[in-house]
Tab-separated table of C-alpha atoms in Angstrom:
chain	number	residue	atom	x	y	z
A	1	MET	CA	10.460	141.092	89.679
A	2	GLU	CA	11.355	144.776	89.201
A	3	ILE	CA	10.800	147.084	92.163
A	4	LEU	CA	10.040	150.679	91.196
A	5	VAL	CA	11.657	153.165	93.572
A	6	PHE	CA	10.339	156.725	93.636
A	7	GLY	CA	12.283	159.702	95.006
A	8	ALA	CA	15.695	158.020	95.053
A	9	GLN	CA	18.473	160.475	95.845
A	10	ALA	CA	21.746	160.154	93.924
A	11	ASP	CA	23.632	159.196	97.113
A	12	GLU	CA	20.893	156.735	98.017
A	13	LYS	CA	20.703	154.867	94.687
A	14	PRO	CA	23.810	152.634	95.066
A	15	LEU	CA	22.719	151.653	98.578
A	16	ILE	CA	19.272	150.692	97.261
A	17	GLU	CA	20.732	148.642	94.426
A	18	GLN	CA	23.091	146.870	96.822
A	19	ALA	CA	20.308	146.080	99.303
A	20	PHE	CA	18.158	144.379	96.642
A	21	GLN	CA	21.026	142.646	94.873
A	22	GLY	CA	20.519	138.917	94.567
A	23	HIS	CA	16.759	138.722	94.928
A	24	ASP	CA	15.124	141.593	93.016
A	25	GLU	CA	15.862	144.139	90.302
A	26	VAL	CA	15.238	147.768	91.101
A	27	ARG	CA	14.616	150.814	88.932
A	28	CYS	CA	15.317	154.056	90.725
A	29	LEU	CA	13.510	157.249	89.763
A	30	ASP	CA	14.392	160.709	91.043
A	31	VAL	CA	10.774	161.869	90.669
A	32	PHE	CA	8.477	161.752	93.652
A	33	LEU	CA	5.234	159.822	93.727
A	34	ASN	CA	2.117	161.927	93.224
A	35	GLU	CA	-0.971	161.876	91.015
A	36	ASP	CA	1.051	162.947	87.967
A	37	THR	CA	3.784	160.327	88.362
A	38	ALA	CA	1.717	157.424	89.745
A	39	PRO	CA	0.876	156.054	86.243
A	40	ILE	CA	4.590	155.270	85.786
A	41	ALA	CA	4.103	152.436	88.279
A	42	ALA	CA	1.690	150.543	86.023
A	43	GLY	CA	2.714	146.908	85.830
A	44	HIS	CA	4.871	147.053	88.973
A	45	GLU	CA	3.574	144.933	91.839
A	46	ILE	CA	5.828	146.673	94.370
A	47	VAL	CA	6.769	150.338	94.629
A	48	SER	CA	8.985	152.032	97.189
A	49	THR	CA	8.361	155.628	98.206
A	50	SER	CA	10.061	158.389	100.149
A	51	VAL	CA	8.741	160.452	103.024
A	52	ASN	CA	7.499	163.293	100.802
A	53	ALA	CA	5.462	161.056	98.495
A	54	ASP	CA	1.747	161.720	98.101
A	55	LEU	CA	0.040	158.503	99.125
A	56	GLY	CA	-3.445	159.868	99.477
A	57	ALA	CA	-6.488	157.951	98.307
A	58	GLY	CA	-6.276	159.290	94.744
A	59	VAL	CA	-2.680	158.161	94.242
A	60	LEU	CA	-3.322	154.792	95.860
A	61	GLU	CA	-6.262	154.203	93.537
A	62	ILE	CA	-4.033	154.860	90.510
A	63	LEU	CA	-1.404	152.467	91.860
A	64	ALA	CA	-3.950	149.734	92.571
A	65	ALA	CA	-5.531	150.111	89.137
A	66	GLY	CA	-2.081	149.702	87.567
A	67	GLY	CA	-1.421	146.436	89.371
A	68	THR	CA	0.537	147.591	92.397
A	69	ARG	CA	-0.043	145.446	95.465
A	70	MET	CA	2.619	146.680	97.903
A	71	VAL	CA	3.972	150.068	98.966
A	72	ALA	CA	7.279	150.008	100.839
A	73	GLN	CA	7.933	153.420	102.367
A	74	ARG	CA	11.538	154.313	103.169
A	75	SER	CA	10.842	156.228	106.372
A	76	THR	CA	9.542	155.855	109.891
A	77	GLY	CA	6.789	158.433	109.516
A	78	PHE	CA	3.683	157.532	107.557
A	79	ASN	CA	1.422	160.553	107.980
A	80	ASN	CA	1.465	160.920	104.169
A	81	ILE	CA	-0.294	157.567	103.648
A	82	ASP	CA	-4.067	157.065	103.658
A	83	LEU	CA	-4.020	153.710	105.441
A	84	ASP	CA	-7.800	153.283	105.278
A	85	ALA	CA	-7.744	153.696	101.509
A	86	ALA	CA	-4.816	151.273	101.234
A	87	GLU	CA	-6.729	148.636	103.182
A	88	ARG	CA	-9.846	149.191	101.086
A	89	LEU	CA	-7.824	148.753	97.893
A	90	GLY	CA	-6.046	145.625	99.143
A	91	LEU	CA	-2.612	147.269	99.225
A	92	THR	CA	0.033	146.050	101.640
A	93	VAL	CA	1.901	148.963	103.236
A	94	ALA	CA	5.166	148.771	105.182
A	95	ARG	CA	7.523	151.337	106.624
A	96	VAL	CA	10.886	151.367	108.411
A	97	SER	CA	10.141	151.399	112.121
A	98	TYR	CA	13.752	151.888	113.207
A	99	TYR	CA	17.020	153.372	111.991
A	100	SER	CA	19.947	155.075	113.695
A	101	PRO	CA	18.543	157.614	116.171
A	102	HIS	CA	21.991	159.177	116.377
A	103	SER	CA	21.733	160.567	112.839
A	104	VAL	CA	18.770	162.780	113.754
A	105	ALA	CA	19.920	163.574	117.297
A	106	GLU	CA	23.363	164.673	116.122
A	107	PHE	CA	21.893	166.817	113.347
A	108	THR	CA	19.506	168.387	115.841
A	109	TRP	CA	22.528	169.473	117.823
A	110	THR	CA	24.200	170.678	114.625
A	111	LEU	CA	21.271	173.026	113.995
A	112	ALA	CA	21.106	174.113	117.633
A	113	MET	CA	24.777	175.043	117.793
A	114	ALA	CA	24.763	176.594	114.321
A	115	VAL	CA	22.041	179.084	115.276
A	116	ASN	CA	23.448	179.581	118.775
A	117	ARG	CA	26.957	180.436	117.539
A	118	ARG	CA	25.812	182.202	114.326
A	119	ILE	CA	27.827	179.851	112.143
A	120	VAL	CA	26.121	180.662	108.829
A	121	ARG	CA	26.536	184.400	109.315
A	122	ALA	CA	30.161	183.958	110.381
A	123	ALA	CA	30.978	181.751	107.372
A	124	THR	CA	29.354	184.228	104.976
A	125	ARG	CA	31.334	187.089	106.461
A	126	THR	CA	34.713	185.371	106.358
A	127	ARG	CA	34.110	184.394	102.719
A	128	ASP	CA	33.984	188.156	102.096
A	129	PHE	CA	37.062	188.641	104.332
A	130	ASP	CA	34.950	190.364	106.972
A	131	PHE	CA	36.358	189.137	110.282
A	132	ARG	CA	34.350	191.265	112.706
A	133	LEU	CA	32.715	189.591	115.692
A	134	HIS	CA	29.777	191.968	115.995
A	135	GLY	CA	26.502	190.033	116.063
A	136	LEU	CA	28.154	186.627	116.463
A	137	MET	CA	27.882	186.226	120.244
A	138	GLY	CA	26.299	182.973	121.373
A	139	ARG	CA	25.761	181.324	124.753
A	140	ASP	CA	27.286	178.397	126.636
A	141	MET	CA	24.980	175.389	126.689
A	142	HIS	CA	26.602	174.169	129.910
A	143	GLY	CA	24.348	174.867	132.876
A	144	ARG	CA	21.322	175.745	130.756
A	145	THR	CA	18.080	173.806	130.345
A	146	ALA	CA	17.164	171.565	127.425
A	147	GLY	CA	13.490	170.714	126.947
A	148	VAL	CA	12.946	167.481	125.015
A	149	ILE	CA	9.445	167.006	123.625
A	150	GLY	CA	9.300	163.323	122.747
A	151	THR	CA	11.756	161.110	124.610
A	152	GLY	CA	11.838	157.973	122.481
A	153	LYS	CA	15.017	156.709	120.857
A	154	ILE	CA	15.894	159.990	119.132
A	155	GLY	CA	14.913	162.135	122.120
A	156	GLU	CA	17.012	159.909	124.363
A	157	ALA	CA	20.027	160.206	122.038
A	158	PHE	CA	19.615	163.993	122.053
A	159	ALA	CA	19.351	164.001	125.857
A	160	ARG	CA	22.583	162.020	126.208
A	161	ILE	CA	24.414	164.671	124.197
A	162	ALA	CA	22.780	167.430	126.252
A	163	HIS	CA	23.882	165.628	129.404
A	164	GLY	CA	27.420	165.651	128.025
A	165	PHE	CA	27.171	169.421	127.662
A	166	GLY	CA	26.227	169.609	131.347
A	167	MET	CA	22.660	170.776	130.762
A	168	ARG	CA	19.593	170.379	132.945
A	169	LEU	CA	17.009	168.142	131.277
A	170	LEU	CA	13.242	168.519	131.099
A	171	GLY	CA	11.075	166.028	129.254
A	172	TRP	CA	7.505	165.714	128.017
A	173	ASP	CA	5.972	162.571	126.550
A	174	VAL	CA	3.038	160.230	126.963
A	175	ALA	CA	5.386	157.766	128.685
A	176	GLU	CA	8.526	158.388	130.708
A	177	ASN	CA	11.799	156.920	129.461
A	178	PRO	CA	13.792	155.380	132.357
A	179	ALA	CA	17.061	155.901	130.455
A	180	CYS	CA	16.362	159.635	130.271
A	181	MET	CA	15.477	159.739	133.952
A	182	GLU	CA	18.831	158.134	134.745
A	183	LEU	CA	20.435	161.124	133.018
A	184	GLY	CA	18.606	163.397	135.467
A	185	MET	CA	15.668	164.324	133.258
A	186	SER	CA	12.575	165.636	135.040
A	187	TYR	CA	9.239	165.078	133.317
A	188	VAL	CA	7.025	168.144	133.546
A	189	PRO	CA	3.844	169.447	131.861
A	190	ARG	CA	4.443	170.766	128.361
A	191	GLU	CA	3.610	174.325	129.386
A	192	GLU	CA	6.253	174.232	132.118
A	193	LEU	CA	8.841	172.775	129.773
A	194	LEU	CA	8.250	175.537	127.220
A	195	ALA	CA	8.458	178.269	129.849
A	196	ARG	CA	11.649	177.016	131.514
A	197	SER	CA	13.784	175.728	128.638
A	198	ASP	CA	16.637	177.567	126.949
A	199	LEU	CA	16.680	174.991	124.144
A	200	ILE	CA	13.552	173.145	122.964
A	201	THR	CA	13.650	170.231	120.554
A	202	LEU	CA	10.801	168.225	119.017
A	203	HIS	CA	10.925	164.445	118.579
A	204	VAL	CA	7.297	163.321	118.430
A	205	PRO	CA	5.455	161.835	115.442
A	206	LEU	CA	2.968	163.891	113.462
A	207	MET	CA	-0.577	162.776	114.216
A	208	PRO	CA	-3.875	164.661	114.408
A	209	GLU	CA	-3.336	165.225	118.137
A	210	THR	CA	0.219	166.566	117.646
A	211	ARG	CA	-0.418	168.794	114.628
A	212	HIS	CA	0.545	172.356	115.609
A	213	LEU	CA	1.653	171.108	119.011
A	214	ILE	CA	3.728	174.279	118.998
A	215	ASP	CA	0.984	176.762	118.192
A	216	ALA	CA	0.663	180.486	118.841
A	217	THR	CA	-0.060	179.940	122.541
A	218	ALA	CA	2.892	177.588	122.978
A	219	LEU	CA	5.238	179.970	121.172
A	220	LYS	CA	4.193	182.885	123.358
A	221	SER	CA	4.889	180.820	126.486
A	222	MET	CA	8.517	180.282	125.466
A	223	ARG	CA	11.352	182.489	126.625
A	224	ASP	CA	12.213	185.397	124.342
A	225	ASP	CA	15.794	184.142	124.035
A	226	ALA	CA	14.950	180.458	123.603
A	227	ILE	CA	16.293	178.261	120.815
A	228	LEU	CA	13.731	176.072	119.024
A	229	VAL	CA	14.761	173.123	116.832
A	230	ASN	CA	12.514	170.812	114.833
A	231	THR	CA	13.938	167.761	113.053
A	232	SER	CA	10.781	165.653	113.316
A	233	ARG	CA	7.832	166.775	111.154
A	234	GLY	CA	7.007	170.261	109.939
A	235	GLY	CA	3.368	170.066	110.940
A	236	LEU	CA	4.288	170.050	114.619
A	237	ILE	CA	4.801	173.825	114.414
A	238	ASP	CA	2.285	176.439	113.304
A	239	THR	CA	4.708	178.151	110.935
A	240	THR	CA	2.546	181.209	110.380
A	241	ALA	CA	2.459	181.806	114.134
A	242	LEU	CA	6.225	181.247	114.314
A	243	VAL	CA	6.838	183.889	111.660
A	244	GLY	CA	4.714	186.302	113.686
A	245	GLU	CA	6.840	185.749	116.785
A	246	LEU	CA	10.065	186.111	114.801
A	247	ARG	CA	8.837	189.389	113.335
A	248	ALA	CA	8.371	190.586	116.910
A	249	GLY	CA	12.079	189.944	117.509
A	250	ARG	CA	11.673	186.837	119.645
A	251	PHE	CA	13.918	183.778	119.966
A	252	SER	CA	17.680	183.541	119.970
A	253	GLY	CA	17.577	181.011	117.173
A	254	VAL	CA	15.322	178.641	115.266
A	255	GLY	CA	16.591	175.570	113.413
A	256	LEU	CA	14.147	173.800	111.094
A	257	ASP	CA	14.994	170.701	109.119
A	258	VAL	CA	11.322	170.203	108.290
A	259	TYR	CA	8.526	172.466	107.107
A	260	GLU	CA	4.797	171.784	107.145
A	261	ALA	CA	4.371	172.584	103.430
A	262	GLU	CA	7.649	171.012	102.291
A	263	ALA	CA	6.070	168.525	99.847
A	264	GLY	CA	6.785	169.694	96.311
A	265	LEU	CA	9.714	171.824	97.503
A	266	PHE	CA	12.179	169.823	99.565
A	267	TYR	CA	14.529	167.478	97.677
A	268	LEU	CA	13.987	169.499	94.477
A	269	ASP	CA	16.027	172.254	92.812
A	270	LYS	CA	13.855	175.362	92.894
A	271	SER	CA	16.724	177.839	92.574
A	272	LEU	CA	15.601	179.144	89.187
A	273	GLU	CA	11.921	179.405	90.102
A	274	VAL	CA	9.821	181.955	91.947
A	275	ILE	CA	8.880	180.576	95.358
A	276	VAL	CA	5.192	181.312	95.801
A	277	ASP	CA	5.119	180.055	99.389
A	278	ASP	CA	5.216	183.428	101.153
A	279	THR	CA	5.573	181.853	104.603
A	280	LEU	CA	8.716	179.917	103.681
A	281	ALA	CA	10.120	182.860	101.745
A	282	ARG	CA	9.698	185.076	104.803
A	283	LEU	CA	11.015	182.443	107.166
A	284	VAL	CA	14.401	182.104	105.464
A	285	THR	CA	15.008	185.868	105.593
A	286	PHE	CA	15.328	185.993	109.381
A	287	PRO	CA	18.989	186.152	110.442
A	288	ASN	CA	18.345	183.911	113.454
A	289	VAL	CA	16.651	181.141	111.448
A	290	LEU	CA	18.332	178.233	109.704
A	291	VAL	CA	16.276	176.016	107.389
A	292	THR	CA	17.631	172.776	105.942
A	293	SER	CA	15.972	170.305	103.576
A	294	HIS	CA	14.821	167.372	105.732
A	295	GLN	CA	18.299	165.870	105.887
A	296	ALA	CA	18.674	164.997	109.563
A	297	TYR	CA	18.398	161.269	108.824
A	298	TYR	CA	20.771	161.472	105.850
A	299	THR	CA	23.893	159.603	106.943
A	300	GLU	CA	25.456	156.511	105.398
A	301	ASP	CA	24.579	154.579	108.541
A	302	ALA	CA	20.918	155.577	108.731
A	303	VAL	CA	20.174	155.415	105.004
A	304	GLY	CA	21.893	152.031	104.824
A	305	GLN	CA	19.661	150.751	107.611
A	306	ILE	CA	16.578	152.228	105.928
A	307	VAL	CA	17.170	150.596	102.554
A	308	ASP	CA	18.152	147.260	104.157
A	309	ALA	CA	14.907	147.284	106.144
A	310	THR	CA	12.962	148.188	102.994
A	311	ALA	CA	14.485	145.231	101.148
A	312	ARG	CA	13.522	142.947	104.044
A	313	ASN	CA	9.973	144.342	103.971
A	314	VAL	CA	9.705	143.457	100.292
A	315	LEU	CA	11.091	139.963	100.890
A	316	ASP	CA	8.680	139.453	103.802
A	317	TYR	CA	5.792	140.469	101.554
A	318	ARG	CA	6.808	138.055	98.837
A	319	GLU	CA	7.231	135.171	101.288
A	320	GLY	CA	4.058	135.898	103.245
A	321	ARG	CA	5.704	137.045	106.485
A	322	ARG	CA	4.562	139.929	108.634
A	323	SER	CA	6.877	142.089	110.756
A	324	GLU	CA	6.505	145.092	113.045
A	325	ASN	CA	7.092	147.283	109.958
A	326	VAL	CA	3.769	146.367	108.355
A	327	LEU	CA	1.111	149.077	108.585
A	328	VAL	CA	-1.484	147.375	106.377
A	329	PRO	CA	-1.078	143.582	106.130
A	330	ARG	CA	-1.334	141.551	102.973
A	331	SER	CA	-4.939	140.613	102.280
């Protein structure tokens, strides 16, 4: 059986081929799944998709009509999948419920320190042999307060690094994590966390109740010199409201690895095109903002775990097993 893999990155392809070796053939495509590309899957019982795939009802209907019976998503998040439509169409859907939390936590810190210490500006200057220090002053993280919104595995890994920096820890989540509390984390209301934190990081899933969790009101409650980092999902932040606050000169730094309208942009080369997304175009012009292309998870360790789990999901489907990764079971 040939598995059709959409949105396979060049670095990811050999790991995918290795994971399926011995029990399935795979064909890797660099195009992302959407209504235009879905017909390519005709005749393939199993397709694998990336986090930026369009798996709305329309796409799922095309897949089902072409003979697809399973969708294996290579990510933890699944807010891009219409699960009700999948169930109605008899499609089995699986995701990867776990991979290295350190990949995302470490990258979160990379963004935080890059904006804090003005690394991009400094590197650009030195490339032009401009070695002035003006405008490059950052702050010690030691002794300051980190606010962690979402204290699951990734939030905990971030908190451990913050603890190593000697920071005070505030947390907000629907459930308290004992491991974070052992690090000295105090759980407080979200409003208090936003008001008190020097560094705020987001590690919650995107759901209807968390969409624009950081809205205009939340942004205004933050300190003027706060650092905000998002490596979770773009829809957690009201980006239009964020741009408004940045235009007012607020925030020491903002690091975004995700963007709420990233589908159709991230993972693609748009360097020769006109970007019509005015919000994103404005966002990247701020000197205190660093935007990266949803790469926090992108380490050999994490991607290897993701593709191995995806291969197991496919094997489980074929052999009639059900694991914790299954979102819509086989009918």
